[in-house]
Each structure stands twice: as C-alpha cells, then as structure tokens.
Coordinates of C-alpha atoms in Angstrom, one line a residue:
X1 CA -65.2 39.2 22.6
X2 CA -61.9 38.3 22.7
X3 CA -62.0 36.1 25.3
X4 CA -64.3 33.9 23.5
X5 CA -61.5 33.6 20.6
X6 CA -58.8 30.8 19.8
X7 CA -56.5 31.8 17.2
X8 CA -56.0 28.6 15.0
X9 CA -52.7 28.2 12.8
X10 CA -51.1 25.7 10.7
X11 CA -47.3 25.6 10.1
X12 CA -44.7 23.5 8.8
X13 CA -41.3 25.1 8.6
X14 CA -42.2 28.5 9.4
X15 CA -39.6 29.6 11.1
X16 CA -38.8 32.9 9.0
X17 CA -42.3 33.8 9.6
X18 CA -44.5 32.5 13.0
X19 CA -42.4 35.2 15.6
X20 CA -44.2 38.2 14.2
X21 CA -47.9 36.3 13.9
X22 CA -47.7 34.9 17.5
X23 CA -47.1 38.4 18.5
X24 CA -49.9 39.7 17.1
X25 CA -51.4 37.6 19.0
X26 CA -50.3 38.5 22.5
X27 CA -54.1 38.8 23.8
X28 CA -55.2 35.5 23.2
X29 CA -55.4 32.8 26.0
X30 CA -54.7 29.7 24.1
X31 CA -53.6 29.6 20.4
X32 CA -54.1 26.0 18.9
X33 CA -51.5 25.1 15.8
X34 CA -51.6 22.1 14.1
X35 CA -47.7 21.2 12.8
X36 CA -47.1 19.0 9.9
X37 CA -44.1 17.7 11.5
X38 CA -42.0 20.9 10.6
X39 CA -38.1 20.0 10.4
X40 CA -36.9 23.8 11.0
X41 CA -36.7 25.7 13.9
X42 CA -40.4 26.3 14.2
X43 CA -41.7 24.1 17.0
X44 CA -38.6 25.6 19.2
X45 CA -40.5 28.7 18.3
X46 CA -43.5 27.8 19.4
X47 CA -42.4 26.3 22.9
X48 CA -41.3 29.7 23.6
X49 CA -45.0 30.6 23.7
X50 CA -47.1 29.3 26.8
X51 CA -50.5 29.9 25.7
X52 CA -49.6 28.0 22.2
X53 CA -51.0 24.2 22.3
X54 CA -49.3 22.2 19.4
X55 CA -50.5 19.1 17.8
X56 CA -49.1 17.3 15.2
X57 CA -50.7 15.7 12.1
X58 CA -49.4 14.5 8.8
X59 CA -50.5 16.9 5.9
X60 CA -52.7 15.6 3.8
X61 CA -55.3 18.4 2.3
X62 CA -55.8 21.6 3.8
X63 CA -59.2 20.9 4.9
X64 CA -58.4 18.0 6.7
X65 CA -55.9 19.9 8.6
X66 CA -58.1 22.9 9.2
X67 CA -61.0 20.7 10.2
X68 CA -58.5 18.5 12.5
X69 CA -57.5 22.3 14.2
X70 CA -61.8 22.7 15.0
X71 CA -61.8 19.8 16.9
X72 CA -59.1 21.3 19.3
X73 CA -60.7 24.3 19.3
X74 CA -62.6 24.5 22.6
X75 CA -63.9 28.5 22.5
X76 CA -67.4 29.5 20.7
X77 CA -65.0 31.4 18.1
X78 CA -62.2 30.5 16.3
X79 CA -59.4 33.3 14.5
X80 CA -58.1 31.1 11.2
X81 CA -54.6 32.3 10.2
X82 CA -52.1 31.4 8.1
X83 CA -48.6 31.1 10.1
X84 CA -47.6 34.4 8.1
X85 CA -50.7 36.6 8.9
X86 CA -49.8 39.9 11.3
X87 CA -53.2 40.5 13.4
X88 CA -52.9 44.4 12.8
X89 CA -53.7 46.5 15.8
X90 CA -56.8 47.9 14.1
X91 CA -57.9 44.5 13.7
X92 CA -57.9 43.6 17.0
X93 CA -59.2 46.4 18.2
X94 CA -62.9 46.0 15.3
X95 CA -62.6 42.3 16.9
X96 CA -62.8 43.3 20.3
X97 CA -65.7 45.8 19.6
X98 CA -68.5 43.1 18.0
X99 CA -70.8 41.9 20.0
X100 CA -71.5 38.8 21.3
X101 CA -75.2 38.5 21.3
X102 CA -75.0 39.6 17.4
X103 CA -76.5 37.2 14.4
X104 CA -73.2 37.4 12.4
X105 CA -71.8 33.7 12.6
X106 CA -68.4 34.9 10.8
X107 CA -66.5 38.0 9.5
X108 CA -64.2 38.4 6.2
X109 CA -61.0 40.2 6.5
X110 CA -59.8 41.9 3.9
X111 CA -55.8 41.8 2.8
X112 CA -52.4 44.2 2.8
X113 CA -50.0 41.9 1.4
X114 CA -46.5 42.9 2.5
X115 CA -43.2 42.2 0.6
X116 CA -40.7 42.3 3.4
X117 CA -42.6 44.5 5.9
X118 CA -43.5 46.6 3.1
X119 CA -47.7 46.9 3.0
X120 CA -48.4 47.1 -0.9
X121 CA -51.2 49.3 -2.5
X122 CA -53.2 46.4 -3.9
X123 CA -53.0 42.6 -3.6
X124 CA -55.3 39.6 -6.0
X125 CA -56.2 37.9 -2.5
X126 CA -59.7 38.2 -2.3
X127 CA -61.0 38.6 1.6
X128 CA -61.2 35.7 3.7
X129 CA -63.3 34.0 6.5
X130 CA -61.0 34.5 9.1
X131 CA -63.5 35.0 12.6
X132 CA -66.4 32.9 12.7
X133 CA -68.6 30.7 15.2
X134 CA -67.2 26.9 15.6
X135 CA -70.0 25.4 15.5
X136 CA -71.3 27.0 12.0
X137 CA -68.3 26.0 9.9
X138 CA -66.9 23.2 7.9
X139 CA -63.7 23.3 5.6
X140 CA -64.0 22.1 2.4
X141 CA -60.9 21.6 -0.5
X142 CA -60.7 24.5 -3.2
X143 CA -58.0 23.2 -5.6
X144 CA -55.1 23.9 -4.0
X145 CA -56.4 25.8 -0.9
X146 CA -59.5 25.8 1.3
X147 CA -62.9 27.2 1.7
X148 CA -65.0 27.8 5.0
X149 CA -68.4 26.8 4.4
X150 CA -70.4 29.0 7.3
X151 CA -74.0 27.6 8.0
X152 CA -74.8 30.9 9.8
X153 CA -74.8 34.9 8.8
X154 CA -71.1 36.7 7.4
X155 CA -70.0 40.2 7.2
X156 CA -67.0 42.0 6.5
X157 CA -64.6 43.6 8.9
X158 CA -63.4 47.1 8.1
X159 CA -59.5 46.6 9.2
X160 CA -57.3 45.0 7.4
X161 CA -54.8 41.5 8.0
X162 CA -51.5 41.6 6.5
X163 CA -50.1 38.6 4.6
X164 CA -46.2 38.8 5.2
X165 CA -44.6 35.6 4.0
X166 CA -40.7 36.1 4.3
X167 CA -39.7 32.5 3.6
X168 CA -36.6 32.2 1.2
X169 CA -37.3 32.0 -2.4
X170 CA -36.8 28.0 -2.9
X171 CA -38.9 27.3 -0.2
X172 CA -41.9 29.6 -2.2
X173 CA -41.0 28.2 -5.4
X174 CA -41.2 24.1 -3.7
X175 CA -44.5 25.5 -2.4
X176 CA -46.3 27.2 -5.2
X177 CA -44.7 24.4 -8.2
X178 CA -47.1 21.7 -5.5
X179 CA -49.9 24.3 -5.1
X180 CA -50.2 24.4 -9.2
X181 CA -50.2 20.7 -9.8
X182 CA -53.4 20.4 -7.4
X183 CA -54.7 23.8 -9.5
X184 CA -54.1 22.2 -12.6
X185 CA -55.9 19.3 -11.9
X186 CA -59.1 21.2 -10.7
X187 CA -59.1 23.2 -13.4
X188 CA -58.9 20.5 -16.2
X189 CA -61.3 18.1 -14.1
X190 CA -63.8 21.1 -13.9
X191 CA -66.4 21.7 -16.4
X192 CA -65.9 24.9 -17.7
X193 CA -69.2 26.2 -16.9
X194 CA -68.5 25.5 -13.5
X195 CA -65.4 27.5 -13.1
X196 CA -65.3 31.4 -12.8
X197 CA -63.8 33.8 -15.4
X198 CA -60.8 34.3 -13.6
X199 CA -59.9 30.6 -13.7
X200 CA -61.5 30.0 -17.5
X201 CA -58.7 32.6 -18.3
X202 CA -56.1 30.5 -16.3
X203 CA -57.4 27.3 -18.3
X204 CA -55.9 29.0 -21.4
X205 CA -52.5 29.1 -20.2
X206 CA -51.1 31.8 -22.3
X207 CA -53.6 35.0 -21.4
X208 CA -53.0 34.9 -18.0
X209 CA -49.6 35.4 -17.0
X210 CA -49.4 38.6 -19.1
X211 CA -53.0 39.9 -17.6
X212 CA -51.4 39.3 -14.2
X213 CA -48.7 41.5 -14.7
X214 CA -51.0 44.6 -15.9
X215 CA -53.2 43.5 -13.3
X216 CA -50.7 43.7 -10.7
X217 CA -48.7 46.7 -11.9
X218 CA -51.3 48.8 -13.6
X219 CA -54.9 48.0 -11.8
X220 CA -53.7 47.4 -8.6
X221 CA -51.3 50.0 -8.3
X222 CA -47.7 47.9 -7.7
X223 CA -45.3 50.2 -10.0
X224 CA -46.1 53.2 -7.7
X225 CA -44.9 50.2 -4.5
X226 CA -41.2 50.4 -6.1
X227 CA -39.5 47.6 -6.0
X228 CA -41.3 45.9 -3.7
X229 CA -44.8 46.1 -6.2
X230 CA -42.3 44.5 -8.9
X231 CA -41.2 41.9 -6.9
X232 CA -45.0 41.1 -5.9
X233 CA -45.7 41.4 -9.5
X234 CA -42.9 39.0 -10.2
X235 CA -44.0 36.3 -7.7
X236 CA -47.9 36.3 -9.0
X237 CA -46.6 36.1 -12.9
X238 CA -44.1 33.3 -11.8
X239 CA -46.9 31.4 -10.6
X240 CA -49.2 31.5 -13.3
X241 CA -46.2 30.8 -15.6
X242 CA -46.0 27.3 -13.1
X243 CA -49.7 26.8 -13.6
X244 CA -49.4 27.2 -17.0
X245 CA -46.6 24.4 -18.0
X246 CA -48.1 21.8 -15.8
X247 CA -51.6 22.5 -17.5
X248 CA -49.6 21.9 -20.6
X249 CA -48.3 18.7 -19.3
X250 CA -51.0 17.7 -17.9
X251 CA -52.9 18.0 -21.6
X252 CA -50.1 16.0 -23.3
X253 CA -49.7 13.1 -20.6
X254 CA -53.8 12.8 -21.7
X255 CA -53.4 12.9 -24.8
X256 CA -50.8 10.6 -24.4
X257 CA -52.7 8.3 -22.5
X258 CA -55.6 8.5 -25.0

C-alpha cells in the first residue's frame, strides 16, 4: 500500500516545522509540495530531501492549491498533510496494512495536537480526510480552510496524526488574524440555517470565546496537560476573541455602508 502513496504538502515559511514531517515520511518514494514562494529557510529544507518534488504557485485559496498539488500527484493515492503533521509510527504502520483491492476510496485520521512535542489529552480538530484515492476527490473552500469532497466510500483509521505547529507566536497570530477575516465573512454571508451550531454560536461573538475555554480546559481535559493544555487553551480562546472583533467590524462597516 504504501507504494501506491504520494504524500502531498503545502508550505510557505515552514521552516520551524517541515524537518520533523518529512521525517515521518522516510518511506515514501516521491513527496510532492506545492510552495507559496516561502522567503524562510524552507525550500533549503526541502532540497535536502531527494524524493521531495517542489512546485511553486502563488497562494490564492487553499483549494486551489490543494487541487493544483492533485495534478502533480501521479500515484492512485495521495497522503494530504499539513507541513506541521508528524505521520506517527502507528499510522504508518494501519496504512501499510489496508488493502488494495478494498471499496474504501479514503480514510479520516483522527488528531493529537501537540504543544511543543507535548501530545495533549484532547484537541477541537475534528478528524480529517487525510488518505484517499486521486481520482475520487475534489477540494472545495470551507471558510478559511478546505474540504475533500470524496466521490467514493470513507472510513476511519484507528491511529492517530499529530498536529505540531512550532512556528513563533507572530507568525500564528499573522496567520490566524487572516484565517478569521475569511471566517467572518462566511459566517455573516451564510444563512443561519445553513451553518452548524458550533458556528451559530461563533456568529454571536460573545458566547464563544468563554465556551472555548471550558471546552478546552474542562471537556477536553487540557488543565490535567499542565501548562502545555493552558497554552492550547490560550491559543483556541485567542482565536475566537480574533473572530469575534472582525465579526464586529464587519457588522458596523455594513451598517455603515447601509
């Protein structure tokens, strides 16, 4: 099986973080990454790496780019990764065991999110399509992320992926403020019917920064994680704090306008 696999990543300045994934991913023949013309240290990275095949493409939305990785994507299957995903052992090893001649056309991983090296208890990133046939998938925009639409069967893998993200703390604030101005937007422009609880709750701004902190803490177990749960804990409620004020701003340029 894992022959039949090309690990597919995107990056742009990931330097604190691609090392540890591309050596996770060791096994693999040829790993395709599509670069959005990083300005750190991470293409050097990546020429260190033989089997690793970069191409370049200005960002625009994260389907485009994913989309734009497919069509470099020459195997039956393709591994999706973020550049700061660790391809546990276990993982590989539940990959290498399917079979090839089975109906399943993709496979959700579930998540260990790590706050520097540290796996936590309990994360609010829901599982993700990370394995799945080429030919059955599409990418399609999610607000300020992407979904894999698969034509074809899923199921669930058993083995977790961990989500380590060790970039310095402007570089994830600069991230997350432009993540929440695309959030905001689909949220607002999205009939509220349409939207799930989770994000109604967002919509109202105030509820859920304080739910994510008893959410993350409480529910999901981060106060018994130490200081690294708080900081996690920290992180989420900062971003819904972001999400928050450019909801509000959003609101009043409207009304502004109106």
């Amino acid at each position: 099986m894992l022959e039949q696999i090309t690990p597919l990543i995107l990056t742009y300045n990931e330097s604190p973080n691609i090392t540890r994934t591309l050596q996770s991913l060791s096994w693999a023949k040829r790993i395709v990454v599509i670069d959005s013309y990083s300005t750190d240290e991470t293409l050097e990275i990546l020429s260190t790496y033989p089997q690793v095949e970069v191409f370049q493409r200005k960002f625009d939305t994260h389907a485009n780019q994913w989309n734009y990785g497919l069509d470099q994507v020459k195997s039956e299957w393709v591994l999706s990764l973020d550049a700061d995903y660790i391809v546990t052992d276990a993982l590989i090893a539940e990959i290498k065991s399917l079979s090839l001649n089975s109906s399943i056309d993709g496979y959700f991983a579930k998540f260990k999110y790590c706050v520097f090296g540290k796996p936590l208890r309990g994360t609010i990133l829901p599982p993700r399509q990370i394995l799945f046939r080429k030919d059955k998938a599409i990418y399609i925009d999610d607000g300020h992320t992407q979904l894999l639409e698969n034509k074809g069967k899923s199921s669930q893998l058993s083995a977790y992926i961990h989500h380590d993200d060790r970039k310095p703390l402007n570089r994830w604030l600069w991230a997350q403020d432009r993540y929440m101005v695309i959030e905001s937007k689909k949220l607002l422009e999205t009939p509220d019917h349409e939207l799930s609880l989770g994000d109604r709750i967002r919509k109202k701004k105030i509820l859920a920064p304080l739910i994510i902190l008893v959410y993350c803490l409480i529910l999901k177990g981060g106060i018994l994680d130490g200081w690294h749960g708080w900081y996690y804990t920290f992180q989420r409620v900062l971003a819904e704090i972001l999400l928050s004020i450019h909801i509000i701003e959003a609101e009043k340029i409207n009304i502004q306008r109106t």
